[in-house]
XYZ file of C-alpha atoms in Angstrom:
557
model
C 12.231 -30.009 10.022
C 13.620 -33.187 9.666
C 11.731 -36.359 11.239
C 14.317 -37.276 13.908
C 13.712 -33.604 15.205
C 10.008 -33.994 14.778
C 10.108 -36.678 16.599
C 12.373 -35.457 19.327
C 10.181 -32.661 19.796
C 6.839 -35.171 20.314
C 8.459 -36.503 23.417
C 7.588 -33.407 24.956
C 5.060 -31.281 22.791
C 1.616 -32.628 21.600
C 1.897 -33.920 17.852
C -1.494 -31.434 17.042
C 1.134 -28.557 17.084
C 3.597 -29.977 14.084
C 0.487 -31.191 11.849
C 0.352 -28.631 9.610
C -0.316 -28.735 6.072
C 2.227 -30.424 4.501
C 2.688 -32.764 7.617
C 0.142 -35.537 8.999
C 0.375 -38.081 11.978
C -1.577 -41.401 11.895
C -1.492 -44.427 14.230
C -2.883 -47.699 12.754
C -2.873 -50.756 14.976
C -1.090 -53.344 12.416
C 0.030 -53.195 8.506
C -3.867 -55.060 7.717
C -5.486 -52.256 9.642
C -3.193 -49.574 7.641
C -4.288 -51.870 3.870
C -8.211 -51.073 5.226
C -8.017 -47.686 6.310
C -10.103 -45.261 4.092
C -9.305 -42.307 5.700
C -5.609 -42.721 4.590
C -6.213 -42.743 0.567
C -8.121 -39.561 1.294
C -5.040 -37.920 3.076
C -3.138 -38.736 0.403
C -5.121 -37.249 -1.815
C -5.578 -33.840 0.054
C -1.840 -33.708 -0.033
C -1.484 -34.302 -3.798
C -4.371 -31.540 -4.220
C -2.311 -29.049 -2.205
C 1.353 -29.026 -2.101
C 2.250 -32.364 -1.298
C 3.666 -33.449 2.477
C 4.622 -36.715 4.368
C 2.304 -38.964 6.478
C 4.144 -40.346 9.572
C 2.571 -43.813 10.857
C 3.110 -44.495 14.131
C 2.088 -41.491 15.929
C -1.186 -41.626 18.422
C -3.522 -38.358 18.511
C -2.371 -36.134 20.803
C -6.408 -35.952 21.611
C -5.971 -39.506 23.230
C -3.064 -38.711 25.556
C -3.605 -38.683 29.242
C -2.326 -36.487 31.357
C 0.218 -34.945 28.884
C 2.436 -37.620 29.068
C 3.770 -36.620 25.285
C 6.385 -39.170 25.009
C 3.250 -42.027 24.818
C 2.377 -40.875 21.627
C 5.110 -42.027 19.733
C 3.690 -45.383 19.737
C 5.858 -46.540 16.378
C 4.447 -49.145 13.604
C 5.579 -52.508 12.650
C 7.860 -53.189 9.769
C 6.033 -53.674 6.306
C 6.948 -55.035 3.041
C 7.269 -51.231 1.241
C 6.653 -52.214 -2.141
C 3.607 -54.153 -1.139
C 2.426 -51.775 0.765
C 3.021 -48.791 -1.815
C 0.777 -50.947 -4.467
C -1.864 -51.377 -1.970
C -1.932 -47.112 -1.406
C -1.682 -46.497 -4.944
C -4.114 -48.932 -5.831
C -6.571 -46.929 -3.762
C -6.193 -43.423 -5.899
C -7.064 -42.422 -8.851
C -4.810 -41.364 -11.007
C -1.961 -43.722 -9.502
C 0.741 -41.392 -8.283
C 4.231 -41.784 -7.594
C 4.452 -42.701 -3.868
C 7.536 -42.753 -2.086
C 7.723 -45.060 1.030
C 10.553 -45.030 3.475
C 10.805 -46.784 6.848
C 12.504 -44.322 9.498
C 13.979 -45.379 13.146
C 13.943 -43.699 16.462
C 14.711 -44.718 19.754
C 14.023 -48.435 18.797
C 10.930 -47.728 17.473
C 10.154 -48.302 13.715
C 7.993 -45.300 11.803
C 6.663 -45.681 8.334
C 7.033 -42.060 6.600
C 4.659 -42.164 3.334
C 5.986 -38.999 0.785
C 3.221 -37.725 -1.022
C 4.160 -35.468 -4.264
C 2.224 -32.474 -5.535
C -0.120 -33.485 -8.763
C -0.264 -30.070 -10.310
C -1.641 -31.858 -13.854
C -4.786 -33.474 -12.363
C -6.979 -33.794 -9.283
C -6.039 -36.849 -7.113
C -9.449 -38.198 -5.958
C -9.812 -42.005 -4.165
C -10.853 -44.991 -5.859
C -14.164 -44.633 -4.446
C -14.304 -40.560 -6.307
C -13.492 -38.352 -3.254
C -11.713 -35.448 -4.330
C -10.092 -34.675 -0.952
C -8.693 -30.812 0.219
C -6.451 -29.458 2.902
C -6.820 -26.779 4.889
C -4.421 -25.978 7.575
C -4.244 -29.131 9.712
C -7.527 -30.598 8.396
C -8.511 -32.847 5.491
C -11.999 -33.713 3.764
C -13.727 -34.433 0.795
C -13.741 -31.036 -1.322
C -17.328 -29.464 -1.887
C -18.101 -28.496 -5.319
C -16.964 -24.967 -5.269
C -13.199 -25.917 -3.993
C -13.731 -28.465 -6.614
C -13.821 -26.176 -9.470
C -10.918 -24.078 -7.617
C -9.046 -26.820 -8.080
C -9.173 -27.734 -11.746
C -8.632 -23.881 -12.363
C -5.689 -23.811 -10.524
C -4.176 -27.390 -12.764
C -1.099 -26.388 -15.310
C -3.264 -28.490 -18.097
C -6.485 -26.243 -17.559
C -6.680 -23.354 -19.709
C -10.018 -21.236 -19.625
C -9.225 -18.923 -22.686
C -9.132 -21.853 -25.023
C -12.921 -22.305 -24.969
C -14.339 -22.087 -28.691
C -17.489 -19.912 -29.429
C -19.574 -21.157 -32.649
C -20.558 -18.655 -34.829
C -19.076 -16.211 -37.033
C -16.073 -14.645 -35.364
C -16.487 -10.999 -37.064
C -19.822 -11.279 -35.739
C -18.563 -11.080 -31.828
C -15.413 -8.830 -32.460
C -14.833 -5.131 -32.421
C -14.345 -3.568 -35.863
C -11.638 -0.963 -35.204
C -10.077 -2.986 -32.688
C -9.316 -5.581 -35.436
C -8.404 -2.837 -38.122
C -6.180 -1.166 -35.035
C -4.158 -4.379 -34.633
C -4.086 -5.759 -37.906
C -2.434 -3.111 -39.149
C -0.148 -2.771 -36.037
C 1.231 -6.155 -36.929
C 1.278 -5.331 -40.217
C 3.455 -1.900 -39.954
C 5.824 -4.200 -37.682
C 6.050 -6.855 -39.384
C 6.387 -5.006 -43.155
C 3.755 -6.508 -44.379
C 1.127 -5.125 -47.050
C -1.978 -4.692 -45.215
C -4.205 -5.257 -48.057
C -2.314 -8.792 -48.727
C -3.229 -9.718 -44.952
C -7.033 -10.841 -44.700
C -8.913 -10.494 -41.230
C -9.117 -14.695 -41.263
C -5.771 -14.698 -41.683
C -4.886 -12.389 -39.397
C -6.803 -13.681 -36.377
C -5.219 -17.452 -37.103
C -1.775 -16.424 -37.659
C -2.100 -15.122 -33.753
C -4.395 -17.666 -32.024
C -7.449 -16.047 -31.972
C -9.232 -18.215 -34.230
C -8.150 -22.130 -34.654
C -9.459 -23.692 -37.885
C -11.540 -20.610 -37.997
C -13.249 -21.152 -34.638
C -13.347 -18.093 -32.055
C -11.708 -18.690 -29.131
C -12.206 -17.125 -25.429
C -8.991 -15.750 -25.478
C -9.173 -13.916 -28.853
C -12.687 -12.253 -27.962
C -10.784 -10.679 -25.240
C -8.415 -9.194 -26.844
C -10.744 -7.745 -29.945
C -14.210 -8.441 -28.705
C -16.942 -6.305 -28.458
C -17.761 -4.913 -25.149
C -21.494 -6.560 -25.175
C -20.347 -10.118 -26.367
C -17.384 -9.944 -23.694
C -19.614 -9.341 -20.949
C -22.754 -11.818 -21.741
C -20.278 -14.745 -22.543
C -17.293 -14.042 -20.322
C -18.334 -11.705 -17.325
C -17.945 -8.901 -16.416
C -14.381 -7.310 -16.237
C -13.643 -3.495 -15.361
C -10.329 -1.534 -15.955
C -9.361 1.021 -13.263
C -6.769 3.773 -13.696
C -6.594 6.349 -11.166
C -3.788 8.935 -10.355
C -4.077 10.884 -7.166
C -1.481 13.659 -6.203
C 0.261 13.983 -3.083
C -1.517 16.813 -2.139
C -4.852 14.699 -2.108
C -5.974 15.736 -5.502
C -7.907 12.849 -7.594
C -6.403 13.850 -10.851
C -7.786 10.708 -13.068
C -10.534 8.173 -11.727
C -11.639 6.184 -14.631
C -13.455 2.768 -14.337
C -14.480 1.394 -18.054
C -14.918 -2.069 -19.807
C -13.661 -3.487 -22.971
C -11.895 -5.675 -25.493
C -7.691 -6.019 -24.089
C -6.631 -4.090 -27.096
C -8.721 -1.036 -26.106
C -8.084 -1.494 -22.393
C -4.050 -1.317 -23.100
C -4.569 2.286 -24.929
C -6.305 3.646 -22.949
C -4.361 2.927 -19.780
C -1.070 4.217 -21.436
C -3.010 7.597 -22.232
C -3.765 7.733 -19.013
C -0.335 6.903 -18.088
C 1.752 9.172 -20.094
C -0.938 12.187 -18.694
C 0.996 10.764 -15.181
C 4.340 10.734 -16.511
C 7.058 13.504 -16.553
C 10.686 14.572 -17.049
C 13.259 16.445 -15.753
C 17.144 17.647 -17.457
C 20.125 16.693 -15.125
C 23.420 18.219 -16.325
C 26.326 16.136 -15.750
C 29.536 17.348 -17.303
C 28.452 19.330 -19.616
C 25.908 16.580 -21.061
C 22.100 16.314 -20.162
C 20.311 13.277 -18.682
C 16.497 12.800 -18.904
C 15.196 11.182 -15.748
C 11.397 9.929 -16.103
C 9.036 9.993 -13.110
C 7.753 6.379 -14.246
C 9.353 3.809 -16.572
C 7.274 3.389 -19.469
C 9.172 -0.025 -20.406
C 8.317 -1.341 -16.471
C 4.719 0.372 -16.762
C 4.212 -1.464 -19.995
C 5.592 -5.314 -18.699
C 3.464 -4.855 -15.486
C 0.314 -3.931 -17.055
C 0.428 -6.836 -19.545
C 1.781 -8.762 -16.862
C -2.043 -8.261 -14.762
C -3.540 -8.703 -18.332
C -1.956 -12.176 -18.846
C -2.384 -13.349 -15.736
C -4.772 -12.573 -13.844
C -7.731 -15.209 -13.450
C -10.595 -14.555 -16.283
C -13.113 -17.317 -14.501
C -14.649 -14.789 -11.920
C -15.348 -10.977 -12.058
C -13.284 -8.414 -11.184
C -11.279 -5.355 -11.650
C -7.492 -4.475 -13.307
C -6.655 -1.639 -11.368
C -3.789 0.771 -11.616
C -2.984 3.306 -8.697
C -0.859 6.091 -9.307
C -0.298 8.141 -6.292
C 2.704 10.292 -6.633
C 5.590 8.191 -4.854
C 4.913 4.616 -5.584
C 2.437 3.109 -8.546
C 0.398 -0.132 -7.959
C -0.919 -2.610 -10.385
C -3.665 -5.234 -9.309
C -5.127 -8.295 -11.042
C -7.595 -11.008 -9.876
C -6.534 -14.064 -9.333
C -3.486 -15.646 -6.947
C -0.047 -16.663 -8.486
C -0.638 -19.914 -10.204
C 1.786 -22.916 -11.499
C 4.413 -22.675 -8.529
C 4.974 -19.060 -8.899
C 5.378 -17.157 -5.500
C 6.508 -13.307 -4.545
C 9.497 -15.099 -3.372
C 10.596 -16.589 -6.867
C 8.970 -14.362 -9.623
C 11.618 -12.915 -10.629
C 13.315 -16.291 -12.093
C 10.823 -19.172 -11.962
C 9.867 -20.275 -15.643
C 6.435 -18.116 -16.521
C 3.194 -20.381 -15.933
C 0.145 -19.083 -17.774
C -3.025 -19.781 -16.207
C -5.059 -18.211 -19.675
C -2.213 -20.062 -21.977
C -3.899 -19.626 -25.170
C -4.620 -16.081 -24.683
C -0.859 -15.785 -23.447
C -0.136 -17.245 -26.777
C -2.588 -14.856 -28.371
C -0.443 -12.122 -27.079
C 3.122 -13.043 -27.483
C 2.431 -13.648 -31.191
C 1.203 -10.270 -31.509
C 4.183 -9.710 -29.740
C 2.907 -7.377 -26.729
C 4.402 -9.927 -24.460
C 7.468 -11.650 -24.240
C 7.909 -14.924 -25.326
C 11.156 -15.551 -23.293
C 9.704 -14.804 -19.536
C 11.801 -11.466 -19.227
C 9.013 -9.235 -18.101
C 9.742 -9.855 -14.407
C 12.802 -8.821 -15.367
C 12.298 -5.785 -17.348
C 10.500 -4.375 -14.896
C 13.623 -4.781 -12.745
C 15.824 -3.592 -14.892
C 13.956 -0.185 -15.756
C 13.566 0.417 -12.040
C 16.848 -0.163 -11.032
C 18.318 1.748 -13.690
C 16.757 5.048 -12.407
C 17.814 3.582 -9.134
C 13.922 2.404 -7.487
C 13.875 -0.454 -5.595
C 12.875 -4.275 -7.464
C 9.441 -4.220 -7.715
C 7.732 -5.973 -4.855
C 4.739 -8.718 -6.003
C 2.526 -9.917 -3.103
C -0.914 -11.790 -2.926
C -4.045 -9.629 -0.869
C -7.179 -10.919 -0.633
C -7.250 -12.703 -3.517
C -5.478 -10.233 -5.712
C -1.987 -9.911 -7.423
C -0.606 -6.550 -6.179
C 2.901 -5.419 -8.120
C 3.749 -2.397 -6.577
C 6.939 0.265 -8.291
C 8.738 3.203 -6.832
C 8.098 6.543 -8.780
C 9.230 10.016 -8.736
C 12.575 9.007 -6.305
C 15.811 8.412 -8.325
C 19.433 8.401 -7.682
C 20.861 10.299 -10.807
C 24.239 9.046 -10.360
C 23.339 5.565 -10.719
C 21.165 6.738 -13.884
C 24.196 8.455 -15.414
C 26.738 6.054 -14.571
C 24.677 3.442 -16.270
C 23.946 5.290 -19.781
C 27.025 7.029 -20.372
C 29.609 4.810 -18.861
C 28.673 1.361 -17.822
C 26.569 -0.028 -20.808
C 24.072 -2.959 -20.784
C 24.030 -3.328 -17.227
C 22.010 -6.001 -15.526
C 19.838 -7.018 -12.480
C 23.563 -8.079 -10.307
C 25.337 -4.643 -11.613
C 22.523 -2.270 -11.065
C 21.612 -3.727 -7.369
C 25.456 -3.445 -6.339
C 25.582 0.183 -7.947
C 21.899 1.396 -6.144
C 23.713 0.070 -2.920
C 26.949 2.027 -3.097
C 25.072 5.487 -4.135
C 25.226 7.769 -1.041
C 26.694 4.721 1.580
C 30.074 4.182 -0.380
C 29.921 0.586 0.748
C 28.191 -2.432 -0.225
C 28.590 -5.555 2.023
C 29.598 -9.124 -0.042
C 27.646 -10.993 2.178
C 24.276 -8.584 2.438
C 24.456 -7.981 -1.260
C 24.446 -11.723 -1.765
C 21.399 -12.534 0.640
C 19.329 -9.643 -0.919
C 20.178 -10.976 -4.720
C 19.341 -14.553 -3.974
C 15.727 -13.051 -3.676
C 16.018 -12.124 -7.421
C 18.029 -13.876 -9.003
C 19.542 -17.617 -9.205
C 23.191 -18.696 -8.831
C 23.849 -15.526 -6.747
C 27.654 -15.538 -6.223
C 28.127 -16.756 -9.622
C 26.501 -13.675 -10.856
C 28.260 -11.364 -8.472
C 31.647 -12.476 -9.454
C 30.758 -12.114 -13.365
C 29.540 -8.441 -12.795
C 32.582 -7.295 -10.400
C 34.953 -8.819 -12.788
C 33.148 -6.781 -16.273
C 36.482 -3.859 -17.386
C 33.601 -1.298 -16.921
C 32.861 -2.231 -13.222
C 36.426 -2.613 -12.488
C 37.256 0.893 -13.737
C 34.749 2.463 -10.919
C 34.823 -0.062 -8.521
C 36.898 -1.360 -5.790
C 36.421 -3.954 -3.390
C 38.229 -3.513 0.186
C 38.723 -5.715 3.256
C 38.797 -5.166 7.109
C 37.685 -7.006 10.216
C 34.532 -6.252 9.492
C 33.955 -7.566 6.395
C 34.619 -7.649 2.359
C 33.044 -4.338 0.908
C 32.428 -3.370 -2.698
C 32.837 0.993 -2.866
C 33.348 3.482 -5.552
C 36.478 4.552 -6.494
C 37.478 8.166 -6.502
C 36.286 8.812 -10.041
C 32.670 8.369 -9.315
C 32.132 9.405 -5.498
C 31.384 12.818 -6.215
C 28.899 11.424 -9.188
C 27.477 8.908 -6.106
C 27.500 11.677 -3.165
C 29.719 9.664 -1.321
C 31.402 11.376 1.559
C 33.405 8.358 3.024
C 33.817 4.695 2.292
C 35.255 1.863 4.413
C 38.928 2.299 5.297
C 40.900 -1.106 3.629
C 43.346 -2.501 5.843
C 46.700 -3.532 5.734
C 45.710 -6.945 4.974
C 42.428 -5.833 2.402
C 43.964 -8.121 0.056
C 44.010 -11.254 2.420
C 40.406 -10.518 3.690
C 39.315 -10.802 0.102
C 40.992 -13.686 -0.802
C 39.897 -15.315 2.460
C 36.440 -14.380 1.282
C 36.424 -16.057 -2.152
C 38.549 -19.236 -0.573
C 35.760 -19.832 2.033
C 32.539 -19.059 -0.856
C 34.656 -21.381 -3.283
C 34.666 -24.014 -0.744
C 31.800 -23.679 1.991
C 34.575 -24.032 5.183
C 38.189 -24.989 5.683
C 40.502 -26.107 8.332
C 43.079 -23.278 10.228
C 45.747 -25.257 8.094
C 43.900 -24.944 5.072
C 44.058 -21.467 5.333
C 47.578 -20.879 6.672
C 48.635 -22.307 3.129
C 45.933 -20.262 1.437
C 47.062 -16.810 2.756
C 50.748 -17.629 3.004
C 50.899 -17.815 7.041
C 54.456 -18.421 8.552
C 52.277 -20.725 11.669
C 48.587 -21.848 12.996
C 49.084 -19.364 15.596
C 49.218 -16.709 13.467
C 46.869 -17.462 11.124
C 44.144 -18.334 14.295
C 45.428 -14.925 15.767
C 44.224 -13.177 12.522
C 40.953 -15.394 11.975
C 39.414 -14.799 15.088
C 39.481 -11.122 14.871
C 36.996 -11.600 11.994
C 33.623 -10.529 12.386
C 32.622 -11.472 9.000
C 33.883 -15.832 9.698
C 33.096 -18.122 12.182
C 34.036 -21.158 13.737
C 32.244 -24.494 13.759
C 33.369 -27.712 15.293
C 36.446 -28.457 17.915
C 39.435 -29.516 17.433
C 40.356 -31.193 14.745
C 37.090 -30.896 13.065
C 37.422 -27.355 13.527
C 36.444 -25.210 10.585
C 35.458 -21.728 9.231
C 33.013 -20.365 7.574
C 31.559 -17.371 6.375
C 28.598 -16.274 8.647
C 25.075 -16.062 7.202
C 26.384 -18.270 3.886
């Protein structure tokens, strides 16, 4: 909300209901009284600890308003000198942090707005050492458990980079580091004799300088060092039918590269095949992806949080299967952004550890992967959420639409996240609405449109597809050659005028809104009437502003 609305809506609401917490309210009697106020270094530091927020000074406690008169509370605050001012609040944390001060005007009154970034490289504690927390609408010092939440949660803290003295062979599983060494090895065409076990464990990051590391008695430890050093950490795989049958309910502990083969047994005793004939050629659709399996599982390996107990579970139960890790997403990655923020490792030198053995990634694609390998079969984008302090990634199985698999490996090659999602949309509906295709995709994916337009416009896409334009809308369908192949029974009738509606369309996404004249000359209109007569038929446009400010846009864009 911006502040002029904020403070519009304290005229007649109590100022308790907007605090919130990336938003705090203070009320300081003059700019000495602000300079001496301890209680405001410490807000600024529970900000920076959280997610950062704005303080706006000027604003009395809704607690010390009488007789809900809210418009009293906006009290406002005398004009400072903001660079003086700044010094004087940075001068009172520790680190310094970049502070942005801004004075803001309503109604006559004068409010100082203090912007407070989040510090996701350190804590942000006063000059006096309070390490201050939010909660909600509340701030305080931060007891020593929240504390050490805190400094796990920082980009620059990395648990699995703790050394172990000692002899590393001592604390690591024998066939474990024969299995991998000679895994990388076979990959890699190297001579496993020429390849000694020192060697081997630096070239990946398990040892530095010869020193075990955290991270690398993970991954080859033995079971008994793992859990008195570490903790404890169980592996779950269970795979119950839909007829209530508990088919495979195994709970064990051990090194990563043990844990990894052991959960693909079990999942390949889940997985299964069917034939599909399709002119005269035969398709082999999977019940699960073993690609989107594998980038999950690693996925809750990688990432899940190493500094408390706790299970990696894996829940197969017929329709859909579930992966869990401890921990909560970490470094600015939510469920909503996933898919395309840059990776943040919490465990980075394990992460390391593991993308130069090469079981993950190095590029960030896994997200992806496990997009693309649901998609193709035509599942729905995997769906990441936190639960009580877990990471739950949760995958379709069994369900496919075998046109969309077909299309995709025999005629429409390479296809990615943009061309898949329009294809799963069309299968069965024969339709796929611009506008709804583009709000689902910007879920995924960045620089939606962009993306859209690149796919529609590949010679493979344009060979089955067809885009179509009515009153209602701009639609993307099949073309005859696949509807049979997509069990379409009807698609969206084009209109006389398809190919203005589409041009309209790109016009209006090219430039955000345009004027009734803009468009006449766009579309080749003989007069305004006309063109307004045709416009405001549309169910798909609307129209902002009056009279000569008028415009049009495209609705929900």
């Amino acid at each position: 909300m911006e502040i002029t609305q904020l403070l519009d809506s304290l005229e007649f609401e109590p100022s308790e209901k907007y605090e919130s917490e990336s938003i705090e309210f203070k009320n300081y009697s003059s700019e000495q009284a602000l300079h001496n106020a301890k209680d405001l270094a410490e807000e600024i530091s529970a900000l920076a600890n959280k997610k950062g927020g704005k303080i706006i000074v000027g604003v009395i406690d809704s607690s010390n308003v009488s007789n809900q008169l809210w418009n009293t509370q906006l009290n406002g605050f005398v004009s400072v000198d903001l660079d003086t001012t700044k010094e004087r609040l940075q001068g009172k944390l520790n680190p310094r942090i970049p502070l942005k001060l801004l004075e803001h005007n309503h109604r006559s009154k004068n409010y100082l707005v203090i912007e407070v970034p989040n510090i996701n490289h350190t804590l942000v504690a006063t000059s006096s050492g309070k390490i201050c927390i939010r909660h909600g609408k509340s701030s305080y010092p931060a007891p020593p458990d929240e504390i050490a939440e805190l400094v796990k949660n920082l980009q620059s803290y990395d648990w699995s980079a703790q050394e172990i003295n000692g002899n590393p062979k001592d604390y690591l599983n024998e066939t474990a580091l024969g299995e991998a060494k000679n895994d990388l090895c076979i990959r890699r065409e190297i001579d496993t004799d020429s390849l000694s076990d020192e060697n081997f464990l630096e070239s990946i990051g398990a040892t530095k300088n010869g020193v075990l590391n955290y991270g690398g008695l993970l991954f080859l430890g033995k079971e008994s060092f793992i859990q008195e050093i570490l903790g404890t950490y169980e592996s779950r795989f269970s795979w119950k039918t839909n007829d209530g049958q508990l088919k495979i309910n195994d709970v064990w502990s051990d090194c990563i590269w043990n844990t990894i083969i052991r959960a693909k047994k079990h999942f390949k005793k889940c997985n299964s095949s069917i034939i599909i004939e399709y002119k005269k050629n035969n398709y082999e659709l999977w019940t699960l992806d073993d690609i989107a399996f594998h980038e999950a599982y690693l996925n809750s390996i990688v990432h899940r949080d190493y500094s408390m107990d706790g299970m990696n579970i894996v829940n197969f139960k017929g329709s859909e299967i579930t992966i869990t890790n401890p921990g909560t997403f970490y470094g600015g990655v939510n469920s909503d952004n996933i898919s395309y923020h840059e990776p943040r490792h919490r465990n980075k030198t394990l992460a390391k550890i593991l993308m130069d053995f090469q079981l993950v990634d190095r590029a960030g694609m896994g997200v992806l992967r496990m997009g693309l390998n649901s998609l193709k079969y035509g599942r729905e984008f995997p769906v990441f959420k936190e639960n009580l302090g877990n990471i739950e990634v949760t995958m379709a199985a069994e369900y496919f639409k075998s046109g969309v698999f077909i299309l995709t490996q025999s005629r429409i090659p390479k296809c990615g996240i943009t061309e898949l999602y329009i294809l799963n949309n069309l299968y069965k509906t024969g339709k796929a609405d611009l506008i709804e295709i583009e709000t689902d995709l910007s879920k995924i994916i960045p620089n939606t449109w962009n993306s859209i337009q690149t796919a529609l416009n590949r010679d493979e896409m344009k060979r089955y597809l067809v885009l179509k334009g009515n009153n209602d809308g701009v639609f993307i369908c099949p073309n005859e050659m696949i509807q049979d192949l997509f069990e379409v029974e009807k698609t969206p009738r084009a209109s006389t005028n398809s190919s203005k509606h589409i041009k309209l369309f790109k016009f209006l996404k090219s430039y955000d809104a345009a004027s009734n004249e803009e468009i006449m000359k766009h579309l080749g209109f003989a007069s305004s009437a006309s063109t307004y007569q045709f416009l405001n038929k549309l169910k798909y446009v609307q129209n902002t502003g009056k009279s000569r400010k008028s415009r049009w846009k495209l609705k929900n864009n």
